[in-house]
Coordinates of C-alpha atoms in Angstrom, one line a residue:
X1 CA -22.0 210.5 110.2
X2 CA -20.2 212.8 112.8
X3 CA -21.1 212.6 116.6
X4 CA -19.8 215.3 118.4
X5 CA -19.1 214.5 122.1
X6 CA -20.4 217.6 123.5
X7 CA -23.4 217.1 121.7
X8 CA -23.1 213.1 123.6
X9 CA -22.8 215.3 126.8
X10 CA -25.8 217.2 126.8
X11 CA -27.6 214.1 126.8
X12 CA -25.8 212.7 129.4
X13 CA -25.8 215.7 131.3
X14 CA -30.3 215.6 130.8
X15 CA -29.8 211.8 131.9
X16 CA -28.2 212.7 135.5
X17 CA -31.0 215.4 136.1
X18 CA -33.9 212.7 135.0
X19 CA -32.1 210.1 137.6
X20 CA -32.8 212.8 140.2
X21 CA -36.7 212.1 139.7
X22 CA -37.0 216.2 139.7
X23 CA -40.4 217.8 140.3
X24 CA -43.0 217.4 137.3
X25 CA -41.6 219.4 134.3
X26 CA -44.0 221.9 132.7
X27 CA -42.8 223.1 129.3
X28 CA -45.1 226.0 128.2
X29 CA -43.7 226.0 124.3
X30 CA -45.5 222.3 124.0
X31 CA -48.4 222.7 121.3
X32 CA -51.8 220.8 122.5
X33 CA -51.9 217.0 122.3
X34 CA -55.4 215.3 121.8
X35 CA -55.5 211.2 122.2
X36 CA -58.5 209.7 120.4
X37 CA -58.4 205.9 120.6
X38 CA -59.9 203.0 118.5
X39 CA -62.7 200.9 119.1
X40 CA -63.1 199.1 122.5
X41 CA -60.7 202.3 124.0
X42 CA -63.3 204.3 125.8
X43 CA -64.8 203.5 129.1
X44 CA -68.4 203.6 128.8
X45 CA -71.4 204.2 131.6
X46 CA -74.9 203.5 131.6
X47 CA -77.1 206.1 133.2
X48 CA -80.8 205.0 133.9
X49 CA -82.5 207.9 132.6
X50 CA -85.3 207.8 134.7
X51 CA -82.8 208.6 137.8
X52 CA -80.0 209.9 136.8
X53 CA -78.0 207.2 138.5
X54 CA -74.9 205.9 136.6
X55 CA -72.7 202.7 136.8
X56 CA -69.8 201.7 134.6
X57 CA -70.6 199.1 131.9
X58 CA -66.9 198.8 130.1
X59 CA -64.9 198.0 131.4
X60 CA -65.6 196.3 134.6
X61 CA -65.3 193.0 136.8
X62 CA -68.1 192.0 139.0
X63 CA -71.0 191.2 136.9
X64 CA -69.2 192.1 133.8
X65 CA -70.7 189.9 131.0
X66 CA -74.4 190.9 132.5
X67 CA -74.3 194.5 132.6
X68 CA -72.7 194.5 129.3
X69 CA -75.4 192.4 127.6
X70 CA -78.3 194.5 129.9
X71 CA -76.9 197.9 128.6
X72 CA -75.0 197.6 125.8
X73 CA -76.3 195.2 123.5
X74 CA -78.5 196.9 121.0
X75 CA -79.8 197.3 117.9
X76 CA -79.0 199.8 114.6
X77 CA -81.6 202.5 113.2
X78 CA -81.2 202.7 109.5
X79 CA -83.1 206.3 109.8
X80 CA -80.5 207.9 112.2
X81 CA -77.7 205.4 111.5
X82 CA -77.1 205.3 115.4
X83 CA -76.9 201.8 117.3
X84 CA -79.1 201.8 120.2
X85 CA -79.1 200.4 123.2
X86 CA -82.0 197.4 123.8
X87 CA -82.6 199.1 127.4
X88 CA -85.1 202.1 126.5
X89 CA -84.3 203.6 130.0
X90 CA -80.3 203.3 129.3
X91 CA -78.3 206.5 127.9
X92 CA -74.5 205.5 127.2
X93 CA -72.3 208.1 127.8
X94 CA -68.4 208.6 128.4
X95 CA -66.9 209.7 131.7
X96 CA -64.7 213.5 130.9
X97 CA -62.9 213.3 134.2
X98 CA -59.4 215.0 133.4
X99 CA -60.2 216.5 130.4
X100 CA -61.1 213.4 128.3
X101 CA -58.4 211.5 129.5
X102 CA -59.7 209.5 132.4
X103 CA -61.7 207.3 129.7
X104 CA -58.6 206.4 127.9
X105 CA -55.8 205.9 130.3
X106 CA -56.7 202.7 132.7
X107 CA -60.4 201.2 131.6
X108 CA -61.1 199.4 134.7
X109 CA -59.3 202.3 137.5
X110 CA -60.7 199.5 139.7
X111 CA -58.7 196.2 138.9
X112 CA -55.6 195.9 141.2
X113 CA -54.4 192.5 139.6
X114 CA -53.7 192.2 136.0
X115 CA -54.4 195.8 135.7
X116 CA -51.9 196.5 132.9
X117 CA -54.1 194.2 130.8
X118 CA -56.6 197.1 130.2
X119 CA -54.4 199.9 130.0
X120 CA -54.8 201.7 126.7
X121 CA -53.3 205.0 126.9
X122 CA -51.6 205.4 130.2
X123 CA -48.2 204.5 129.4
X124 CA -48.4 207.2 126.5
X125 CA -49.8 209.9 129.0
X126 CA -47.0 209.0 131.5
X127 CA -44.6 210.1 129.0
X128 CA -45.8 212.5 127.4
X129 CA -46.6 214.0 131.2
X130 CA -42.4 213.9 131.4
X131 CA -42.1 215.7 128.3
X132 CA -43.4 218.6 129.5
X133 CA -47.3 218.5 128.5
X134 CA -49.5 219.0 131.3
X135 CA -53.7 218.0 131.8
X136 CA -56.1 220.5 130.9
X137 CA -53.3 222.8 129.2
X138 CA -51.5 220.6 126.3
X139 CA -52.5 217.2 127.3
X140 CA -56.2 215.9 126.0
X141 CA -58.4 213.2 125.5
X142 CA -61.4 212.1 123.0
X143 CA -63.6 209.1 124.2
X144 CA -66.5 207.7 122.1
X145 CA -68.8 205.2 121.8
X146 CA -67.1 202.8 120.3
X147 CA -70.7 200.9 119.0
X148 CA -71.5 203.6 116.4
X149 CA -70.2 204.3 113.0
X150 CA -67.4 206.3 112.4
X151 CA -69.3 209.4 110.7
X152 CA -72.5 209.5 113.2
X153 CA -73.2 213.0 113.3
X154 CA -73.4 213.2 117.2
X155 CA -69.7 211.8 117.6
X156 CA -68.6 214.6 114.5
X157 CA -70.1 217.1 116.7
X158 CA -68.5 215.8 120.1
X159 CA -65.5 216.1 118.4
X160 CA -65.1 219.4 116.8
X161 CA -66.6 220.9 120.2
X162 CA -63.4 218.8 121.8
X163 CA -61.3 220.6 119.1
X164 CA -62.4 224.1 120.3
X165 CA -62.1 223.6 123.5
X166 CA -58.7 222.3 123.4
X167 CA -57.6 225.4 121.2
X168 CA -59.1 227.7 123.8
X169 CA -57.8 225.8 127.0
X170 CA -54.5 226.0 125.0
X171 CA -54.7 229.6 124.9
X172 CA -55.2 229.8 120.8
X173 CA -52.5 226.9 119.6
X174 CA -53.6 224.7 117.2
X175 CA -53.7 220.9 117.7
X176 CA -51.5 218.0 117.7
X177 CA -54.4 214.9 117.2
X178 CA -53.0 211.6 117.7
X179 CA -55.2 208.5 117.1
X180 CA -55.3 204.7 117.8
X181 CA -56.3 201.7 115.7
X182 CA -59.9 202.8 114.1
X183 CA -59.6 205.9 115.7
X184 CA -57.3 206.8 112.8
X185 CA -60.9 206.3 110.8
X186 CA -62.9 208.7 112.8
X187 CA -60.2 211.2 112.5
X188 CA -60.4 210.6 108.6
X189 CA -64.0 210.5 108.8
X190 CA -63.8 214.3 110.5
X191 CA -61.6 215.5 108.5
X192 CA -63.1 214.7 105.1
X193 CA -66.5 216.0 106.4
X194 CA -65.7 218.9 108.3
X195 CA -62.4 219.7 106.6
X196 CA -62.4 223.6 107.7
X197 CA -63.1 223.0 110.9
X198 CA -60.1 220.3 110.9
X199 CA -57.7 223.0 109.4
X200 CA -59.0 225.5 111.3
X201 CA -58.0 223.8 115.0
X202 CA -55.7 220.8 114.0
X203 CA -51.4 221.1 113.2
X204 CA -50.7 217.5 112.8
X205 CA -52.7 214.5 113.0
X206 CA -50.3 211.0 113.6
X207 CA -52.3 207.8 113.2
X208 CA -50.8 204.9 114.8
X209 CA -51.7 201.6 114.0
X210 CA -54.7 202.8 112.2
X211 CA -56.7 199.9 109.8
X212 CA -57.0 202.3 107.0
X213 CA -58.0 199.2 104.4
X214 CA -59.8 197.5 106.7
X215 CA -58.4 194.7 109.2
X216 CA -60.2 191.6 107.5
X217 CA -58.7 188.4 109.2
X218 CA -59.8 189.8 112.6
X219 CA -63.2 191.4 111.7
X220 CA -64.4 188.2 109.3
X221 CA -63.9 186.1 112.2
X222 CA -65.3 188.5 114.9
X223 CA -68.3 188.9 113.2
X224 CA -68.6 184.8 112.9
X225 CA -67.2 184.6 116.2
X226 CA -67.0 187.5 118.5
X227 CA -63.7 188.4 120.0
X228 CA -61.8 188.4 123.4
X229 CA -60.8 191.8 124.4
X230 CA -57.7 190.7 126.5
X231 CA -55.8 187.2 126.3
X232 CA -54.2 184.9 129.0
X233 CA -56.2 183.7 132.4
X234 CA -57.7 187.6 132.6
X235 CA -60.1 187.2 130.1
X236 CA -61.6 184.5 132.2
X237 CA -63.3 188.1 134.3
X238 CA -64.3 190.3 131.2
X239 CA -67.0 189.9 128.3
X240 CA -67.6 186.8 126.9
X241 CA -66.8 186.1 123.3
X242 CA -70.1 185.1 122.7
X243 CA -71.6 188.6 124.7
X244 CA -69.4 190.6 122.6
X245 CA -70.5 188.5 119.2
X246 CA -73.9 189.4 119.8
X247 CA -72.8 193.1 120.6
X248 CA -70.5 193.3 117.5
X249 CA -73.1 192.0 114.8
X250 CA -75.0 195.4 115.8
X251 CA -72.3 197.7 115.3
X252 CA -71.3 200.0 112.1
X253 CA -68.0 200.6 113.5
X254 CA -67.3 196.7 113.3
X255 CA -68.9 197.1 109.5
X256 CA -66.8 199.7 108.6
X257 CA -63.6 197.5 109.6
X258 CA -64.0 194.9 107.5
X259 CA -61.8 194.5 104.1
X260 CA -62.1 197.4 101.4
X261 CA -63.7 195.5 98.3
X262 CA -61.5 198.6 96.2
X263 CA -58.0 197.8 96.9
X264 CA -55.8 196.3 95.5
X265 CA -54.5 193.7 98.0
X266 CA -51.2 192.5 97.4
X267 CA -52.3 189.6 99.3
X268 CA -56.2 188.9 98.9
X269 CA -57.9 188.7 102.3
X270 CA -60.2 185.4 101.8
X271 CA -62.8 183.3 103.6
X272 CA -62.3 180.1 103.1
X273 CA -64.5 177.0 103.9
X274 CA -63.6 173.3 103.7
X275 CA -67.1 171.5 102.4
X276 CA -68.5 168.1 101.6
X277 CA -70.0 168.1 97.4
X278 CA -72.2 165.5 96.3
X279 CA -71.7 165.2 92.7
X280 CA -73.6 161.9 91.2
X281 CA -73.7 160.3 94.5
X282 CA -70.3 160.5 94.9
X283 CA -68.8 162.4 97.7
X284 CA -66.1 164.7 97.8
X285 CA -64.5 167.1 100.3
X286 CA -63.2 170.5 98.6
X287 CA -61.5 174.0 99.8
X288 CA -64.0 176.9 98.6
X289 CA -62.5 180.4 98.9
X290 CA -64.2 183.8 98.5
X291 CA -62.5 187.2 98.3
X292 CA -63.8 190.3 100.2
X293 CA -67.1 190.7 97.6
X294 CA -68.0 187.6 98.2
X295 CA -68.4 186.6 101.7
X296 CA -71.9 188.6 102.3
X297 CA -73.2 185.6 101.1
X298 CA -72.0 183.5 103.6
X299 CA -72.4 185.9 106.5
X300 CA -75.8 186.3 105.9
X301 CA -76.6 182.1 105.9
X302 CA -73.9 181.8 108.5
X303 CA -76.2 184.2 111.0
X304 CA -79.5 184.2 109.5
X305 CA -80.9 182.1 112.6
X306 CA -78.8 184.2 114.9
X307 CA -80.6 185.6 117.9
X308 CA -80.8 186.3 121.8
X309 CA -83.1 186.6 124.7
X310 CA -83.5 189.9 126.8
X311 CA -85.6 190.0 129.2
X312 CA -87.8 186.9 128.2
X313 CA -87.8 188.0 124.2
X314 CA -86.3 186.9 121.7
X315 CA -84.4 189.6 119.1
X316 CA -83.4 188.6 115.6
X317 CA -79.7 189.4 115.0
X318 CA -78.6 188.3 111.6
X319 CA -75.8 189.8 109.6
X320 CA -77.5 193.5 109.1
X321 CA -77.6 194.3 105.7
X322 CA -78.5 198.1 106.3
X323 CA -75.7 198.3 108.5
X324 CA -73.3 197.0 105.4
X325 CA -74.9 199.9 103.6
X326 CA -74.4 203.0 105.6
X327 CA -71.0 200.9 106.4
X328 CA -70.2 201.1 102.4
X329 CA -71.4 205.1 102.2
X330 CA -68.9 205.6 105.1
X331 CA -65.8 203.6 103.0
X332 CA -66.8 206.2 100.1
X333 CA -66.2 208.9 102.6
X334 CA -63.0 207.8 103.6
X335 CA -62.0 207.1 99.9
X336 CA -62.3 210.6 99.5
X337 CA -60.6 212.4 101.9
X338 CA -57.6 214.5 101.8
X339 CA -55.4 216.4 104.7
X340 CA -55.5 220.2 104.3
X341 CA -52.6 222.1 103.3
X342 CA -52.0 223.8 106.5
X343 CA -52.0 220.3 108.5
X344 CA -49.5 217.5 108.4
X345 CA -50.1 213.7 108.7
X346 CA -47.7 211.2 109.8
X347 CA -48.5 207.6 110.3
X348 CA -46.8 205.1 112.5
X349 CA -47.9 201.1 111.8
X350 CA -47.1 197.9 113.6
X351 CA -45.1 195.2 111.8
X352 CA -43.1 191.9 112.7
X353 CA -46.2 189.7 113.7
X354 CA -48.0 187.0 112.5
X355 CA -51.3 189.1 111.4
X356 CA -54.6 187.2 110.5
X357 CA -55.7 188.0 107.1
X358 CA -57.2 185.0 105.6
X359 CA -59.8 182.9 107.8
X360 CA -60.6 179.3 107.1
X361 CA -63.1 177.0 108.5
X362 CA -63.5 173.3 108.8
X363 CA -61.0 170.7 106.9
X364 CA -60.9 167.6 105.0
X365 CA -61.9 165.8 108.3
X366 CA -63.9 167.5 109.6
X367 CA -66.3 169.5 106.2
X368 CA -68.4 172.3 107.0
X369 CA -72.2 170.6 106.7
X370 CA -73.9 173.4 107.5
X371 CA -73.3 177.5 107.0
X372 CA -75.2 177.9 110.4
X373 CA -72.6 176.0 112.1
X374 CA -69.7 178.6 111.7
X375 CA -70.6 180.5 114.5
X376 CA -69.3 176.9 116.8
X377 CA -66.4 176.4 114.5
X378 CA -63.2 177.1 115.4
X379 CA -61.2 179.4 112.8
X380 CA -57.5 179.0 111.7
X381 CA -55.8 181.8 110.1
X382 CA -53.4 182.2 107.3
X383 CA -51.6 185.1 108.4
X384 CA -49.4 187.9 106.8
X385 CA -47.1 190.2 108.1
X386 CA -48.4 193.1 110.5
X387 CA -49.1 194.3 113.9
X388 CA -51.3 191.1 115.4
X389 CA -54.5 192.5 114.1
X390 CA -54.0 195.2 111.6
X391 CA -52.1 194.0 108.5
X392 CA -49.3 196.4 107.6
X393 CA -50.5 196.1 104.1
X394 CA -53.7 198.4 105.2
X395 CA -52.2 200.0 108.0
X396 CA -49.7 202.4 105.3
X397 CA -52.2 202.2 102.4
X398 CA -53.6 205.8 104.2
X399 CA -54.0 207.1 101.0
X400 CA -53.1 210.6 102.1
X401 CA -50.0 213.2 101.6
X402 CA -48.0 211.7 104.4
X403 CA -44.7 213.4 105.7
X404 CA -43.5 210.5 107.1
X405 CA -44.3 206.7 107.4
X406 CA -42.5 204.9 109.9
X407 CA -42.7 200.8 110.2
X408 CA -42.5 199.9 114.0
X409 CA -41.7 196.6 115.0
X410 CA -45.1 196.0 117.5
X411 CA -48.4 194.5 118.9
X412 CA -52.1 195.9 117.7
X413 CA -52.3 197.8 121.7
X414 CA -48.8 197.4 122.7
X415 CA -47.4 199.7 120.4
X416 CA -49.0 202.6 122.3
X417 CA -46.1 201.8 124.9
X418 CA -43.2 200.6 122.8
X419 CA -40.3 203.0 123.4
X420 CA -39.7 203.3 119.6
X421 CA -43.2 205.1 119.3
X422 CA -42.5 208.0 122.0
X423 CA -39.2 209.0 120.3
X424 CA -40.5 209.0 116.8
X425 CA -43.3 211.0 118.1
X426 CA -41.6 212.7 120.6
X427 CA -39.9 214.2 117.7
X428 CA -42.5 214.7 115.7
X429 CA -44.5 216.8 118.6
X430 CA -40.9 219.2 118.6
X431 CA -40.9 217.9 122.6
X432 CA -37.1 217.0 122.1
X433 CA -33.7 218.3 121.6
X434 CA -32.1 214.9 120.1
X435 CA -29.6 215.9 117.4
X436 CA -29.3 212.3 116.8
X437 CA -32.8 211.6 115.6
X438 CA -34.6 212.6 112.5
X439 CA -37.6 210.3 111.3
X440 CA -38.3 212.3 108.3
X441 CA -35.5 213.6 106.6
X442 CA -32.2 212.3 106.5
X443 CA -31.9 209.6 108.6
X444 CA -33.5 207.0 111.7
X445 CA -32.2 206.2 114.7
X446 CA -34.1 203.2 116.0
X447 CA -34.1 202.7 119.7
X448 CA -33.2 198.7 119.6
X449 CA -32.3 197.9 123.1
X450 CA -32.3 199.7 126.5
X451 CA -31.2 198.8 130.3
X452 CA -30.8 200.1 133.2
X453 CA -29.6 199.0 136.6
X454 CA -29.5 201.1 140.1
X455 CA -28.2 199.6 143.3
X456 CA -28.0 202.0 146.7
X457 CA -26.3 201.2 149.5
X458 CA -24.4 203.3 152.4
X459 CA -25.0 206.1 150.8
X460 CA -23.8 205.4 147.4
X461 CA -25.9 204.7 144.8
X462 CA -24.7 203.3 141.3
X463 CA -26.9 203.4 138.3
X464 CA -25.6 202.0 135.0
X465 CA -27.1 201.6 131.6
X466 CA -26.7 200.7 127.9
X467 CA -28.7 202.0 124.8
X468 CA -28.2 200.6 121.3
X469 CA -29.5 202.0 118.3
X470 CA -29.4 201.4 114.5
X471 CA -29.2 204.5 112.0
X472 CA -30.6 203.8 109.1
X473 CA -29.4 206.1 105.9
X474 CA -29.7 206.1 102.4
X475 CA -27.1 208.6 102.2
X476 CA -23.9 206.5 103.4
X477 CA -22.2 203.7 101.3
X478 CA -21.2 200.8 103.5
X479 CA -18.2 200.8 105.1
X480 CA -16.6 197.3 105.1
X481 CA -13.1 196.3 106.7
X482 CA -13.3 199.9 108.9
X483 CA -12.5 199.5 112.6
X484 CA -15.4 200.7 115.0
X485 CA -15.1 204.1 116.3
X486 CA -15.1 204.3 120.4
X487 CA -15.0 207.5 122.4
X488 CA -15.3 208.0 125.9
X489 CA -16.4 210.9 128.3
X490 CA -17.2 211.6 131.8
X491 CA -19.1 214.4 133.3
X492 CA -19.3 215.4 137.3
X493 CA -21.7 217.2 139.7
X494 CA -21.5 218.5 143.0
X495 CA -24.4 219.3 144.5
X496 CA -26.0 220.7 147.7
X497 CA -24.5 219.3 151.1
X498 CA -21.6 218.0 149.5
X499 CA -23.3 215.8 147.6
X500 CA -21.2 214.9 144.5
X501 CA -22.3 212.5 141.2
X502 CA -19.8 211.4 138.6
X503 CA -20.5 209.9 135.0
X504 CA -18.9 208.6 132.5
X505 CA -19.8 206.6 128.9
X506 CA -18.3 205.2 126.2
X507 CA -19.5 205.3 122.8
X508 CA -19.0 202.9 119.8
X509 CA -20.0 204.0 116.6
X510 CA -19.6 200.8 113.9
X511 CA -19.1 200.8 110.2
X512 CA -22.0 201.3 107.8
X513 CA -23.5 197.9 107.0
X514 CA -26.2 197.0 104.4
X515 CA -27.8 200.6 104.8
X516 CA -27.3 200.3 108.6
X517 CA -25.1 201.9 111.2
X518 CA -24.8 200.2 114.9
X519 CA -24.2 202.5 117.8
X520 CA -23.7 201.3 121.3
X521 CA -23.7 203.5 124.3
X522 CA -22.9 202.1 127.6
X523 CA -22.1 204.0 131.0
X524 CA -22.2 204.7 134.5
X525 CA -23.4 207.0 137.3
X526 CA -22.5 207.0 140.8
X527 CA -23.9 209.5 143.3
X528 CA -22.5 209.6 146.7
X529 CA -24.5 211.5 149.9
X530 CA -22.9 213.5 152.4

């Protein structure tokens, strides 16, 4: 594969102008970008509706866990299939500051310490912003209630009024959608219901990270267990795992994650429980395991004394059996859905971690006695390749015409800011002009390590880097006992006041290797001041 140095030297030439830190860039040939994230990845308020007055509810630090369990916690109506909250005077709505995208960027703007712990989509709007797309012209955001189910009508009907206005604000060009995690399953959702409005508005839709199958390691244990949002000594300040247990059992969303009883798992997702058998008086401990069709059972003895006090009352809050329904209805749905011929999907999923998939309670010490107990148990996980919390196996089953899907070595939320993900969809958004990287066609160039080191002194200021990346073809046989191929070039500047800036890099291409091709780039700046 032939690199051609001047084709080297426009990218070097782009690098010395993005040193510069040049006014924000603006380019107007950028086709809208709208950012709909998964569950958990909208800030929510609580507005008293008696008057008017609002407060954020998630995510937030001072009272926290009791706001959340005053105005969130709630309970689901079979007859509207909507999750309400228990606070009759509570209305939960999501902020639209900056077009949609205040609610997904930072969910707490107010935490100073730890604060990267709850951004979502902020490092992807900082990039994208350097692309060229701009707020309120290219650059959009979709927050939800993350509580309801995935085809409530009044969350449809948010979002195909957020798909017109985007194509208007836009000035007519239709839409690049990119999802998050089970926002991938909304989007689906949409598109399978309202399938003309989705061609009409929508170009591409890329779902990263997206639990298309379900995620069944985390979900069987959240709904036993609850979840942390955020690990480490930070989520010592947000929702407690038993606050957001109480929260999830009432949710369709949560329902509609849980493992697809129709596919065909390469790896069966189980629950397993170590218990104590009597058989003749004589006692025996042994490993019972039940796939996905047959763990309603036990969810439904596990929780069926399950309940909390609000406000001096206590509310039954067993494992909801009409929310498994309308959950089942909405898998249906999804099992039906197809991407219009004038749109094109892509789909990015996380890979390289230890992924929960099989949950198992108890152990030959310590038997489970009593189904009620599981909620206090602590799980342990048999785990299978994927992104932390999705398993890749569900994350590429899409079951859609895909033009691409791309494996991305990542965590569940971290992958929204791995540098792999911007240039694959940098590309894909046609916000590039790198004649080194093709995702779909013929070949991949994977961004594998990157550095960069400025030091200013005097005047001068030197700035070196090195980028590696692999290129990984089907097209080239490998290429043993070839010497690596190095090339060198250097580029200068002189700018206003004397100023001047030199550059130069070195390039080494190495042979092709088990379907792989190594290339090392490695070079320095120095700018010098009048």
């Amino acid at each position: 594969m032939a690199i051609l140095l001047e084709e080297i030297l426009q990218s070097l030439e782009l690098w010395l102008k993005l040193i510069k830190k040049p006014q924000q860039y603006v380019d107007p040939n950028l086709d809208p970008v709208l950012l709909v994230p998964g569950i958990a990845g909208s800030i929510l308020k609580a507005v008293d509706d008696e008057n008017g007055l609002e407060e954020r509810v998630w995510v937030r630090i001072l009272s926290a866990d009791y706001k959340f369990r005053t105005k969130l916690w709630s309970c689901f109506n079979p007859n509207t299939g909507k999750t309400v909250s228990l606070d009759p005077k509570t209305s939960v709505v999501v902020p639209e500051e900056r077009f949609g995208l205040h609610a997904i960027d930072i969910l707490d703007p107010d935490l100073v310490i730890g604060r990267d712990c709850v951004y979502y989509f902020h490092d992807m709007i900082v990039e994208m912003i350097k692309w060229g797309f701009q707020e309120g012209k290219t650059l959009f955001g979709f927050g939800y209630d993350f509580r309801q189910s995935n085809r409530l009508q009044e969350t449809l009907d948010s979002l195909a009024t957020k798909l017109e206005s985007v194509y208007k604000a836009s000035g007519g060009k239709k839409i690049n959608v990119i999802s998050h995690s089970m926002g991938g399953l909304l989007v689906k959702c949409f598109m399978c219901l309202h399938s003309d409005v989705f061609e009409k508005y929508v170009k591409n839709w890329i779902a990263i990270a997206a639990p298309f199958q379900g995620a069944p390691g985390y979900i069987m244990s959240a709904l036993l267990n609850g979840v942390s949002f955020v690990d480490g000594w930070e989520q010592n300040f947000f929702i407690s795992k038993w606050s957001m247990h109480q929260l999830l059992i009432e949710c369709p969303s949560i329902y509609e994650l849980m493992a697809s009883v129709d596919f065909h798992w390469e790896h069966i997702p189980l629950l397993e429980i170590w218990r104590e058998k009597l058989d003749d008086g004589n006692s025996s401990i042994i490993l019972e395991s039940y796939p996905p069709v047959e763990t309603v059972g036990i969810f439904k003895e596990a929780l069926s004394s399950n309940k909390v006090n609000y406000e001096g009352s206590d509310i039954a809050l067993p494992f909801n059996l009409d929310i498994l329904k309308w959950a089942n209805e909405t898998r249906e749905i999804l099992s039906r859905a197809k991407v219009p011929s004038q749109v094109k999907f892509y789909n990015i999923y996380g890979t390289n971690l230890e992924t929960p998939h099989t949950v198992s309670y108890g152990s030959k010490e310590t038997p489970v006695t009593d189904l009620q107990q599981l909620p206090f148990f602590q799980p342990k996980y048999i785990c299978v390749n994927g992104d932390g919390t999705v398993p890749a196996e569900s994350a590429k089953a899409d079951g859609l015409n895909a033009e691409a899907r791309v494996a991305v070595p990542g965590e569940h939320r971290g992958i929204l800011c791995d540098h792999h993900v911007f240039r694959i969809v940098k590309h894909w958004l046609k916000a590039d002009h790198d004649p080194y990287y093709n995702p779909v066609n013929d070949y991949v160039i994977i961004p594998t390590e990157f550095e960069i080191e400025r030091h200013k002194e005097k005047g001068l200021e030197v700035t070196s880097f090195k980028e590696e990346w692999e290129i990984i073809s089907g097209d080239l046989d490998d290429q043993c006992g070839i010497k690596p191929s190095v090339s060198s070039i250097s580029v200068s500047h002189e700018g206003a006041n004397s100023s001047q800036e030199e550059a130069c890099a070195t390039v080494v291409v190495h042979p092709q290797n088990q379907g792989k091709q190594h290339v090392e780039l490695n070079g320095v700046s120095v700018s010098v001041d009048a």
